[in-house]
Short mmCIF file of C-alpha atoms in Angstrom, two decimals:
data_model
loop_
_atom_site.label_atom_id
_atom_site.label_comp_id
_atom_site.label_asym_id
_atom_site.label_seq_id
_atom_site.Cartn_x
_atom_site.Cartn_y
_atom_site.Cartn_z
CA UNK A 1 5.62 -0.84 45.49
CA UNK A 2 2.69 -3.53 46.33
CA UNK A 3 2.51 -6.86 44.99
CA UNK A 4 -0.40 -9.50 45.49
CA UNK A 5 0.62 -12.16 47.42
CA UNK A 6 -0.12 -15.01 45.09
CA UNK A 7 1.75 -18.08 44.34
CA UNK A 8 2.67 -18.23 40.59
CA UNK A 9 5.42 -20.74 38.66
CA UNK A 10 8.21 -19.31 36.94
CA UNK A 11 7.96 -21.53 34.06
CA UNK A 12 10.18 -24.16 35.17
CA UNK A 13 8.17 -26.30 37.01
CA UNK A 14 8.42 -24.18 40.26
CA UNK A 15 6.25 -22.32 42.11
CA UNK A 16 7.45 -18.90 42.87
CA UNK A 17 5.26 -17.23 45.80
CA UNK A 18 3.92 -13.81 45.87
CA UNK A 19 6.52 -12.64 48.70
CA UNK A 20 9.81 -14.31 46.09
CA UNK A 21 8.12 -12.31 43.35
CA UNK A 22 8.32 -8.74 44.99
CA UNK A 23 11.97 -9.68 46.54
CA UNK A 24 13.16 -10.01 43.00
CA UNK A 25 11.65 -6.93 42.07
CA UNK A 26 13.04 -5.24 44.44
CA UNK A 27 16.68 -6.59 43.96
CA UNK A 28 15.87 -5.06 40.28
CA UNK A 29 15.15 -1.99 41.39
CA UNK A 30 17.71 -1.89 44.33
CA UNK A 31 20.16 -3.09 41.12
CA UNK A 32 19.09 -0.44 38.31
CA UNK A 33 18.20 2.39 40.75
CA UNK A 34 14.73 2.35 38.65
CA UNK A 35 11.67 3.03 40.53
CA UNK A 36 8.71 0.86 39.80
CA UNK A 37 4.56 1.97 40.38
CA UNK A 38 1.85 -0.12 39.78
CA UNK A 39 -1.41 2.06 38.36
CA UNK A 40 -4.33 1.71 35.69
CA UNK A 41 -3.41 -2.16 35.32
CA UNK A 42 -0.08 -1.92 34.18
CA UNK A 43 3.33 -1.49 36.07
CA UNK A 44 5.92 1.16 35.17
CA UNK A 45 9.54 0.43 35.92
CA UNK A 46 11.32 3.51 35.25
CA UNK A 47 9.52 6.79 33.40
CA UNK A 48 12.09 8.39 33.31
CA UNK A 49 15.33 6.37 34.15
CA UNK A 50 18.00 7.56 37.06
CA UNK A 51 19.75 11.01 35.90
CA UNK A 52 17.55 11.60 32.86
CA UNK A 53 17.47 15.20 32.26
CA UNK A 54 15.19 16.50 29.59
CA UNK A 55 12.01 15.45 27.43
CA UNK A 56 11.51 11.64 27.16
CA UNK A 57 12.52 10.17 23.57
CA UNK A 58 10.64 10.92 20.18
CA UNK A 59 8.36 9.13 18.47
CA UNK A 60 9.70 5.56 17.35
CA UNK A 61 11.88 4.82 20.59
CA UNK A 62 9.18 2.35 21.55
CA UNK A 63 8.57 -1.34 20.83
CA UNK A 64 5.73 -3.57 21.46
CA UNK A 65 6.25 -7.06 23.20
CA UNK A 66 3.53 -9.64 23.08
CA UNK A 67 3.66 -13.35 23.71
CA UNK A 68 5.23 -13.17 27.21
CA UNK A 69 4.90 -16.10 29.57
CA UNK A 70 1.57 -15.12 32.04
CA UNK A 71 3.93 -15.64 35.20
CA UNK A 72 7.25 -13.99 33.93
CA UNK A 73 8.03 -10.50 35.55
CA UNK A 74 10.04 -7.78 34.94
CA UNK A 75 13.17 -8.89 36.62
CA UNK A 76 13.82 -11.47 33.53
CA UNK A 77 12.04 -9.62 30.92
CA UNK A 78 14.34 -6.05 31.30
CA UNK A 79 17.74 -8.05 31.26
CA UNK A 80 16.85 -9.47 28.00
CA UNK A 81 15.51 -6.18 27.23
CA UNK A 82 18.75 -4.21 27.78
CA UNK A 83 20.55 -5.63 25.84
CA UNK A 84 18.99 -3.85 22.75
CA UNK A 85 20.11 -0.56 24.68
CA UNK A 86 19.09 1.61 27.48
CA UNK A 87 15.63 1.69 28.93
CA UNK A 88 13.61 4.54 29.59
CA UNK A 89 10.15 2.79 30.52
CA UNK A 90 9.46 -0.41 30.51
CA UNK A 91 5.06 -0.81 30.85
CA UNK A 92 4.08 -4.94 31.78
CA UNK A 93 0.43 -4.89 31.38
CA UNK A 94 -1.33 -6.81 34.79
CA UNK A 95 -4.03 -8.79 35.72
CA UNK A 96 -6.04 -8.12 38.84
CA UNK A 97 -4.49 -11.23 39.76
CA UNK A 98 -1.15 -10.66 39.69
CA UNK A 99 -0.19 -12.62 36.61
CA UNK A 100 1.03 -10.44 33.89
CA UNK A 101 -1.55 -10.12 30.62
CA UNK A 102 1.31 -11.10 27.86
CA UNK A 103 2.49 -7.88 26.67
CA UNK A 104 4.33 -4.89 27.56
CA UNK A 105 5.83 -1.85 26.32
CA UNK A 106 9.38 -0.91 26.26
CA UNK A 107 10.79 2.59 25.44
CA UNK A 108 14.50 3.03 24.52
CA UNK A 109 16.18 6.00 24.62
CA UNK A 110 17.06 6.20 20.63
CA UNK A 111 15.13 4.83 17.73
CA UNK A 112 17.78 2.98 16.43
CA UNK A 113 17.76 1.28 19.91
CA UNK A 114 14.06 0.19 19.53
CA UNK A 115 15.21 -0.99 16.01
CA UNK A 116 17.69 -3.64 17.60
CA UNK A 117 15.85 -3.92 19.81
CA UNK A 118 12.87 -5.64 17.36
CA UNK A 119 15.96 -7.21 14.85
CA UNK A 120 17.41 -9.21 17.82
CA UNK A 121 14.55 -10.12 20.28
CA UNK A 122 11.81 -10.48 17.84
CA UNK A 123 10.67 -14.69 17.65
CA UNK A 124 13.23 -15.07 20.80
CA UNK A 125 13.25 -18.12 22.61
CA UNK A 126 12.92 -16.29 26.13
CA UNK A 127 11.88 -20.01 27.76
CA UNK A 128 12.28 -23.09 26.07
CA UNK A 129 9.17 -23.45 23.46
CA UNK A 130 8.47 -20.19 23.78
CA UNK A 131 8.83 -17.04 21.64
CA UNK A 132 8.10 -13.57 21.87
CA UNK A 133 7.42 -11.39 19.17
CA UNK A 134 8.81 -7.57 19.35
CA UNK A 135 7.52 -4.75 16.84
CA UNK A 136 7.19 -1.30 16.69
CA UNK A 137 4.68 0.61 19.12
CA UNK A 138 3.49 4.20 17.82
CA UNK A 139 0.39 6.25 19.63
CA UNK A 140 -2.36 6.17 17.16
CA UNK A 141 -3.48 9.69 16.30
CA UNK A 142 -5.91 9.07 13.29
CA UNK A 143 -9.35 7.85 13.39
CA UNK A 144 -11.33 5.98 10.12
CA UNK A 145 -14.59 8.01 9.63
CA UNK A 146 -17.24 6.18 7.47
CA UNK A 147 -20.47 6.78 5.87
CA UNK A 148 -19.85 10.36 4.80
CA UNK A 149 -21.80 11.98 2.55
CA UNK A 150 -19.64 11.72 -1.04
CA UNK A 151 -20.45 15.39 -1.71
CA UNK A 152 -18.57 16.94 1.57
CA UNK A 153 -15.23 18.94 0.84
CA UNK A 154 -12.28 18.37 2.87
CA UNK A 155 -13.14 22.20 4.47
CA UNK A 156 -17.05 21.03 6.15
CA UNK A 157 -15.72 17.76 7.11
CA UNK A 158 -13.22 19.74 8.89
CA UNK A 159 -14.94 21.74 10.64
CA UNK A 160 -18.01 19.45 11.60
CA UNK A 161 -14.72 17.40 12.91
CA UNK A 162 -13.84 19.91 15.35
CA UNK A 163 -17.29 20.96 16.80
CA UNK A 164 -18.43 17.54 17.53
CA UNK A 165 -14.57 16.46 19.17
CA UNK A 166 -12.09 18.26 20.86
CA UNK A 167 -8.27 18.13 19.24
CA UNK A 168 -8.68 17.72 15.62
CA UNK A 169 -5.37 18.76 13.06
CA UNK A 170 -6.58 17.38 10.23
CA UNK A 171 -8.61 15.71 7.41
CA UNK A 172 -7.81 13.37 4.87
CA UNK A 173 -9.88 12.91 2.23
CA UNK A 174 -9.47 11.28 -1.12
CA UNK A 175 -11.29 12.27 -4.15
CA UNK A 176 -13.59 9.42 -5.88
CA UNK A 177 -11.92 7.76 -8.26
CA UNK A 178 -14.43 8.52 -11.24
CA UNK A 179 -15.69 11.41 -10.01
CA UNK A 180 -12.74 13.96 -8.43
CA UNK A 181 -15.57 16.36 -7.43
CA UNK A 182 -17.00 13.88 -4.42
CA UNK A 183 -15.08 11.96 -1.91
CA UNK A 184 -15.14 8.29 -1.06
CA UNK A 185 -17.30 8.11 1.43
CA UNK A 186 -15.27 7.97 3.92
CA UNK A 187 -11.91 10.20 5.64
CA UNK A 188 -9.33 10.24 8.45
CA UNK A 189 -8.81 12.35 11.10
CA UNK A 190 -5.60 13.49 12.70
CA UNK A 191 -5.43 14.39 16.46
CA UNK A 192 -3.26 16.01 18.15
CA UNK A 193 -2.60 13.19 20.63
CA UNK A 194 -3.79 10.07 21.28
CA UNK A 195 -5.68 10.74 24.31
CA UNK A 196 -7.73 12.85 22.06
CA UNK A 197 -8.04 10.53 19.36
CA UNK A 198 -9.28 7.80 21.88
CA UNK A 199 -11.65 10.51 23.85
CA UNK A 200 -13.16 11.30 20.31
CA UNK A 201 -13.37 7.74 19.21
CA UNK A 202 -15.00 6.96 22.81
CA UNK A 203 -17.71 9.74 22.02
CA UNK A 204 -18.61 8.65 18.31
CA UNK A 205 -17.71 4.93 18.45
CA UNK A 206 -21.76 3.66 19.69
CA UNK A 207 -22.78 3.71 16.22
CA UNK A 208 -25.43 5.98 17.09
CA UNK A 209 -23.62 9.42 16.18
CA UNK A 210 -24.91 11.24 12.79
CA UNK A 211 -23.04 13.66 10.70
CA UNK A 212 -25.49 15.31 8.33
CA UNK A 213 -28.31 13.10 8.87
CA UNK A 214 -25.77 9.86 8.09
CA UNK A 215 -25.22 7.27 10.81
CA UNK A 216 -21.25 7.55 10.65
CA UNK A 217 -18.72 4.59 11.30
CA UNK A 218 -15.55 4.71 13.82
CA UNK A 219 -12.37 2.92 13.96
CA UNK A 220 -8.60 3.40 14.69
CA UNK A 221 -7.00 4.28 11.18
CA UNK A 222 -3.46 2.08 11.05
CA UNK A 223 -0.40 4.17 12.41
CA UNK A 224 1.44 5.36 9.73
CA UNK A 225 4.58 2.82 9.40
CA UNK A 226 8.09 4.03 10.29
CA UNK A 227 10.61 2.87 8.09
CA UNK A 228 14.28 3.81 9.30
CA UNK A 229 16.13 6.71 7.48
CA UNK A 230 19.25 4.12 6.45
CA UNK A 231 15.74 2.00 4.21
CA UNK A 232 14.02 5.30 2.79
CA UNK A 233 17.89 6.10 1.19
CA UNK A 234 17.79 3.33 -0.84
CA UNK A 235 14.57 4.11 -2.39
CA UNK A 236 13.69 4.54 -5.96
CA UNK A 237 10.36 3.64 -6.26
CA UNK A 238 7.35 6.59 -6.52
CA UNK A 239 4.11 6.22 -5.14
CA UNK A 240 1.59 8.22 -7.43
CA UNK A 241 -2.16 9.00 -5.99
CA UNK A 242 -4.82 10.45 -7.16
CA UNK A 243 -4.89 9.54 -10.75
CA UNK A 244 -8.07 8.69 -12.94
CA UNK A 245 -9.66 5.13 -13.88
CA UNK A 246 -8.57 5.75 -17.17
CA UNK A 247 -4.94 7.21 -17.13
CA UNK A 248 -2.95 3.74 -18.69
CA UNK A 249 0.63 2.87 -17.46
CA UNK A 250 2.19 4.01 -20.83
CA UNK A 251 0.60 7.76 -20.50
CA UNK A 252 1.89 7.67 -16.80
CA UNK A 253 5.61 6.25 -17.66
CA UNK A 254 5.61 8.96 -20.65
CA UNK A 255 4.72 11.63 -18.31
CA UNK A 256 7.56 10.84 -15.53
CA UNK A 257 10.16 10.41 -18.17
CA UNK A 258 9.31 14.11 -19.85
CA UNK A 259 11.98 15.86 -17.27
CA UNK A 260 14.27 13.37 -18.06
CA UNK A 261 13.71 10.96 -20.74
CA UNK A 262 14.68 7.31 -20.18
CA UNK A 263 14.65 7.17 -16.25
CA UNK A 264 11.69 5.30 -15.53
CA UNK A 265 12.03 1.56 -15.60
CA UNK A 266 8.31 0.59 -15.44
CA UNK A 267 4.96 1.40 -13.91
CA UNK A 268 2.46 -0.33 -11.80
CA UNK A 269 -0.97 0.61 -12.06
CA UNK A 270 -3.94 -0.62 -9.54
CA UNK A 271 -6.89 1.46 -10.08
CA UNK A 272 -6.06 5.22 -9.56
CA UNK A 273 -3.01 5.32 -7.83
CA UNK A 274 0.29 3.73 -9.31
CA UNK A 275 4.29 3.01 -8.42
CA UNK A 276 6.92 4.34 -10.38
CA UNK A 277 10.13 2.23 -10.50
CA UNK A 278 12.72 4.32 -11.33
CA UNK A 279 16.64 2.97 -12.54
CA UNK A 280 18.57 5.50 -9.93
CA UNK A 281 17.06 7.20 -6.90
CA UNK A 282 18.77 10.50 -7.88
CA UNK A 283 16.11 10.51 -10.52
CA UNK A 284 13.04 8.84 -8.84
CA UNK A 285 13.94 11.96 -5.99
CA UNK A 286 14.46 14.38 -9.03
CA UNK A 287 10.48 12.87 -10.27
CA UNK A 288 9.05 13.50 -6.95
CA UNK A 289 9.59 17.34 -7.18
CA UNK A 290 9.25 17.98 -10.11
CA UNK A 291 5.64 16.00 -11.06
CA UNK A 292 4.15 16.26 -7.21
CA UNK A 293 0.84 18.47 -7.99
CA UNK A 294 1.08 17.93 -11.91
CA UNK A 295 -2.06 17.35 -13.86
CA UNK A 296 -2.26 13.83 -15.72
CA UNK A 297 -5.45 13.31 -17.74
CA UNK A 298 -6.93 16.34 -16.12
CA UNK A 299 -6.56 14.91 -12.45
CA UNK A 300 -4.61 16.75 -9.54
CA UNK A 301 -1.38 13.88 -8.52
CA UNK A 302 0.22 13.52 -5.70
CA UNK A 303 3.39 11.88 -5.70
CA UNK A 304 5.88 10.53 -2.69
CA UNK A 305 8.69 8.08 -2.26
CA UNK A 306 7.06 4.52 -1.67
CA UNK A 307 7.76 3.24 1.45
CA UNK A 308 9.22 -0.96 1.81
CA UNK A 309 7.42 -3.64 3.26
CA UNK A 310 9.20 -4.51 6.67
CA UNK A 311 10.85 -8.33 5.58
CA UNK A 312 9.39 -9.42 9.32
CA UNK A 313 5.89 -8.82 8.49
CA UNK A 314 3.68 -11.91 7.76
CA UNK A 315 0.19 -12.39 6.75
CA UNK A 316 -0.37 -13.15 10.32
CA UNK A 317 0.86 -10.51 11.91
CA UNK A 318 -1.37 -8.08 9.50
CA UNK A 319 -4.81 -9.81 9.20
CA UNK A 320 -6.42 -6.86 11.02
CA UNK A 321 -4.24 -4.13 9.47
CA UNK A 322 -4.05 -2.03 6.69
CA UNK A 323 -1.66 0.39 5.72
CA UNK A 324 -2.64 4.12 6.28
CA UNK A 325 -3.12 6.93 4.05
CA UNK A 326 0.67 8.49 4.39
CA UNK A 327 2.59 5.08 4.18
CA UNK A 328 1.72 3.45 1.34
CA UNK A 329 4.38 0.43 0.71
CA UNK A 330 7.05 -0.58 -1.42
CA UNK A 331 4.93 -3.06 -3.85
CA UNK A 332 6.84 -6.36 -5.61
CA UNK A 333 5.83 -6.96 -9.04
CA UNK A 334 8.21 -9.67 -11.32
CA UNK A 335 9.97 -7.76 -14.36
CA UNK A 336 9.65 -9.21 -17.44
CA UNK A 337 13.16 -8.37 -18.61
CA UNK A 338 14.47 -9.80 -15.49
CA UNK A 339 14.30 -13.36 -16.15
CA UNK A 340 13.52 -14.31 -12.72
CA UNK A 341 10.65 -13.81 -10.25
CA UNK A 342 10.65 -10.68 -7.96
CA UNK A 343 7.27 -11.76 -6.20
CA UNK A 344 5.66 -15.26 -4.82
CA UNK A 345 3.79 -16.31 -7.83
CA UNK A 346 2.60 -15.53 -11.12
CA UNK A 347 2.15 -12.08 -12.37
CA UNK A 348 -1.47 -13.24 -12.30
CA UNK A 349 -0.87 -14.75 -9.05
CA UNK A 350 0.47 -11.77 -6.81
CA UNK A 351 1.74 -11.49 -3.35
CA UNK A 352 -1.26 -9.49 -1.93
CA UNK A 353 -1.67 -9.02 2.61
CA UNK A 354 -4.70 -9.03 3.66
CA UNK A 355 -3.55 -5.13 4.68
CA UNK A 356 -3.09 -3.88 1.19
CA UNK A 357 0.44 -4.50 0.67
CA UNK A 358 2.01 -6.74 -1.53
CA UNK A 359 5.38 -7.87 -0.44
CA UNK A 360 8.37 -9.77 -2.25
CA UNK A 361 10.05 -10.47 0.95
CA UNK A 362 7.05 -12.73 2.59
CA UNK A 363 8.09 -16.43 4.06
CA UNK A 364 7.17 -19.59 1.61
CA UNK A 365 4.41 -21.07 3.40
CA UNK A 366 5.36 -24.44 4.13
CA UNK A 367 3.40 -26.76 1.46
CA UNK A 368 4.40 -30.76 1.77
CA UNK A 369 3.19 -33.39 2.25
CA UNK A 370 3.57 -36.01 5.64
CA UNK A 371 2.60 -40.19 5.56
CA UNK A 372 -0.47 -40.60 6.80
CA UNK A 373 -0.28 -44.22 8.89
CA UNK A 374 -2.87 -46.27 9.49
CA UNK A 375 -4.34 -45.59 12.85
CA UNK A 376 -3.32 -41.95 12.70
CA UNK A 377 -6.27 -40.20 15.07
CA UNK A 378 -8.07 -37.72 12.71
CA UNK A 379 -10.31 -34.97 14.74
CA UNK A 380 -12.72 -32.91 12.71
CA UNK A 381 -12.00 -29.21 12.93
CA UNK A 382 -13.24 -26.22 11.37
CA UNK A 383 -11.09 -23.84 8.87
CA UNK A 384 -11.91 -20.89 11.19
CA UNK A 385 -9.96 -22.05 13.77
CA UNK A 386 -6.24 -22.48 11.85
CA UNK A 387 -4.62 -19.96 11.87
CA UNK A 388 -4.22 -17.66 8.65
CA UNK A 389 -1.01 -18.94 8.18
CA UNK A 390 -2.60 -22.47 7.37
CA UNK A 391 -3.56 -20.48 4.06
CA UNK A 392 -1.32 -20.25 0.73
CA UNK A 393 -3.99 -18.88 -1.69
CA UNK A 394 -6.28 -15.74 -1.46
CA UNK A 395 -9.73 -16.89 -1.77
CA UNK A 396 -9.13 -18.73 1.24
CA UNK A 397 -7.96 -15.70 3.08
CA UNK A 398 -10.28 -13.77 1.83
CA UNK A 399 -13.15 -16.23 3.64
CA UNK A 400 -11.29 -16.26 6.61
CA UNK A 401 -11.03 -12.61 6.84
CA UNK A 402 -14.87 -11.90 6.15
CA UNK A 403 -15.90 -14.61 9.06
CA UNK A 404 -13.29 -13.26 11.27
CA UNK A 405 -15.10 -9.51 10.63
CA UNK A 406 -18.65 -11.82 11.21
CA UNK A 407 -19.15 -10.36 7.88
CA UNK A 408 -21.58 -12.89 5.52
CA UNK A 409 -19.21 -14.74 3.03
CA UNK A 410 -17.95 -13.35 0.04
CA UNK A 411 -20.12 -14.37 -3.43
CA UNK A 412 -18.16 -14.49 -6.68
CA UNK A 413 -20.20 -13.63 -9.83
CA UNK A 414 -18.65 -14.81 -13.35
CA UNK A 415 -17.69 -12.80 -16.68
CA UNK A 416 -16.74 -13.78 -19.83
CA UNK A 417 -15.39 -11.73 -23.04
CA UNK A 418 -13.17 -12.29 -26.01
CA UNK A 419 -9.63 -10.92 -26.89
CA UNK A 420 -8.97 -10.20 -30.13
CA UNK A 421 -7.45 -13.33 -31.03
CA UNK A 422 -10.49 -15.33 -30.14
CA UNK A 423 -9.70 -16.34 -26.51
CA UNK A 424 -12.18 -16.56 -23.96
CA UNK A 425 -10.95 -14.31 -21.06
CA UNK A 426 -12.53 -14.00 -17.69
CA UNK A 427 -13.40 -11.59 -14.82
CA UNK A 428 -14.96 -11.97 -11.03
CA UNK A 429 -17.21 -9.52 -9.88
CA UNK A 430 -17.25 -10.08 -5.57
CA UNK A 431 -19.75 -8.81 -3.64
CA UNK A 432 -19.74 -9.06 0.51
CA UNK A 433 -23.52 -8.37 1.16
CA UNK A 434 -22.88 -7.48 4.60
CA UNK A 435 -20.61 -4.19 3.66
CA UNK A 436 -22.19 -3.90 -0.07
CA UNK A 437 -24.17 -0.50 1.29
CA UNK A 438 -21.07 0.98 2.18
CA UNK A 439 -18.47 2.91 0.03
CA UNK A 440 -18.14 0.42 -2.20
CA UNK A 441 -20.74 -2.58 -3.33
CA UNK A 442 -18.75 -4.73 -5.49
CA UNK A 443 -14.84 -5.61 -5.92
CA UNK A 444 -13.62 -6.38 -9.81
CA UNK A 445 -9.57 -6.27 -10.68
CA UNK A 446 -9.01 -4.58 -14.00
CA UNK A 447 -7.75 -7.61 -15.65
CA UNK A 448 -8.59 -10.27 -17.11
CA UNK A 449 -7.61 -13.97 -16.46
CA UNK A 450 -7.41 -17.42 -19.29
CA UNK A 451 -7.96 -19.56 -16.20
CA UNK A 452 -11.00 -19.90 -13.60
CA UNK A 453 -8.60 -20.29 -10.92
CA UNK A 454 -6.35 -17.32 -12.27
CA UNK A 455 -9.86 -15.21 -12.10
CA UNK A 456 -10.69 -15.92 -9.09
CA UNK A 457 -7.64 -15.38 -6.79
CA UNK A 458 -7.42 -12.48 -8.59
CA UNK A 459 -10.25 -11.03 -7.80
CA UNK A 460 -9.38 -11.97 -4.18
CA UNK A 461 -6.32 -9.84 -3.96
CA UNK A 462 -7.91 -7.29 -5.37
CA UNK A 463 -10.68 -7.32 -2.71
CA UNK A 464 -8.62 -7.98 0.11
CA UNK A 465 -5.86 -4.91 -1.07
CA UNK A 466 -9.16 -2.63 -1.76
CA UNK A 467 -10.82 -3.77 1.85
CA UNK A 468 -7.26 -3.08 3.60
CA UNK A 469 -7.06 0.04 1.87
CA UNK A 470 -10.08 1.70 2.98
CA UNK A 471 -10.73 0.58 6.86
CA UNK A 472 -9.09 -1.05 9.96
CA UNK A 473 -11.10 -3.87 11.58
CA UNK A 474 -9.38 -4.40 15.15
#
């Protein structure tokens, strides 16, 4: 093992020389019996550990660690992460200067140990005032391919991707919401490994690559979210995809109640997909097997168990994310019969994250006032220099989201109609000029509001939801 002979502080104001740093790492290796090697900008501790026999741990055993102090190394980090279980491999990303790059990957021997690490070490104060972030790490094997001709079928897209890239396993294509004979202008391509997907992305990413005479868009799709088995055993909500735009919540409820009357508690439909809430899990599981592949209003539907939102998730963690095509998250909606709120805000102001997930479990954003004393120094700043946690409205989040992706600001167009009882009802249409020529030219919710503020907020929420479902912006 070779270590740069540079001086670094140990976080307590003391300087630890490169020699001292190397001595600390050698002591760790001697104590644990693990090997350590530095290559390709990362330092690997273990992988496998001493005495390990058999294949590496399965997918889901690795966690990502962020916000690591740059002068902290394995001799301090490994003992902290050993609290959750046996470490198979610890990979610390390194700078040429000898400092770490602020993040690492820790692979445990079991999924349970990885989940425990997330529970006990996420937001852990590793040094005074220094809190690390820990979340699940998954090798991404899926690419998003945009600007695909809408008349192309799955088989054609699969054949074409196999011609231009290697290691293609499958292609996921969704039918158009209004015309089921066409696709939505994008697809997800699944590869046999993360390396195969990375090589394909490198080949296609320049923006000059064409399929069928069209310049395509290429980016990483969000990895499928892992939900522990114990949590999934409690889910009693079904995710229903590929519905007709015209299909109503009443129709969906009636169809799912056919196999056993009265089992459906409520239905929430958004555009061409819906969430069907059951009173009992057993009925939800039975309905899933009966209804998957059935036709409703002429559309063949897909039915799966909804995956709950991670309670630890926040706006900040997911600002640049999306939900993956096979990991639709469980939405939280207010139930009028419950007499209490199950989501943050009113019915017309659902809590929406920019990755397309509603969540009843998001922490409340601190909203309070502080005294403004005479003489207090004020500094002019731009809203775009703030963190996403400073915003509580979807309108501000959408503006922030567009700016972060170097898009033009969203444009709002107001429309009205009159209800049967004479009320003026309002709805906004949103156009984002930068992407108006893509797979969707505008965004407009399917609900009308009685106030201008609610209409604008709902339109922004709807836009964030659908931006998140279509593409991942890393």
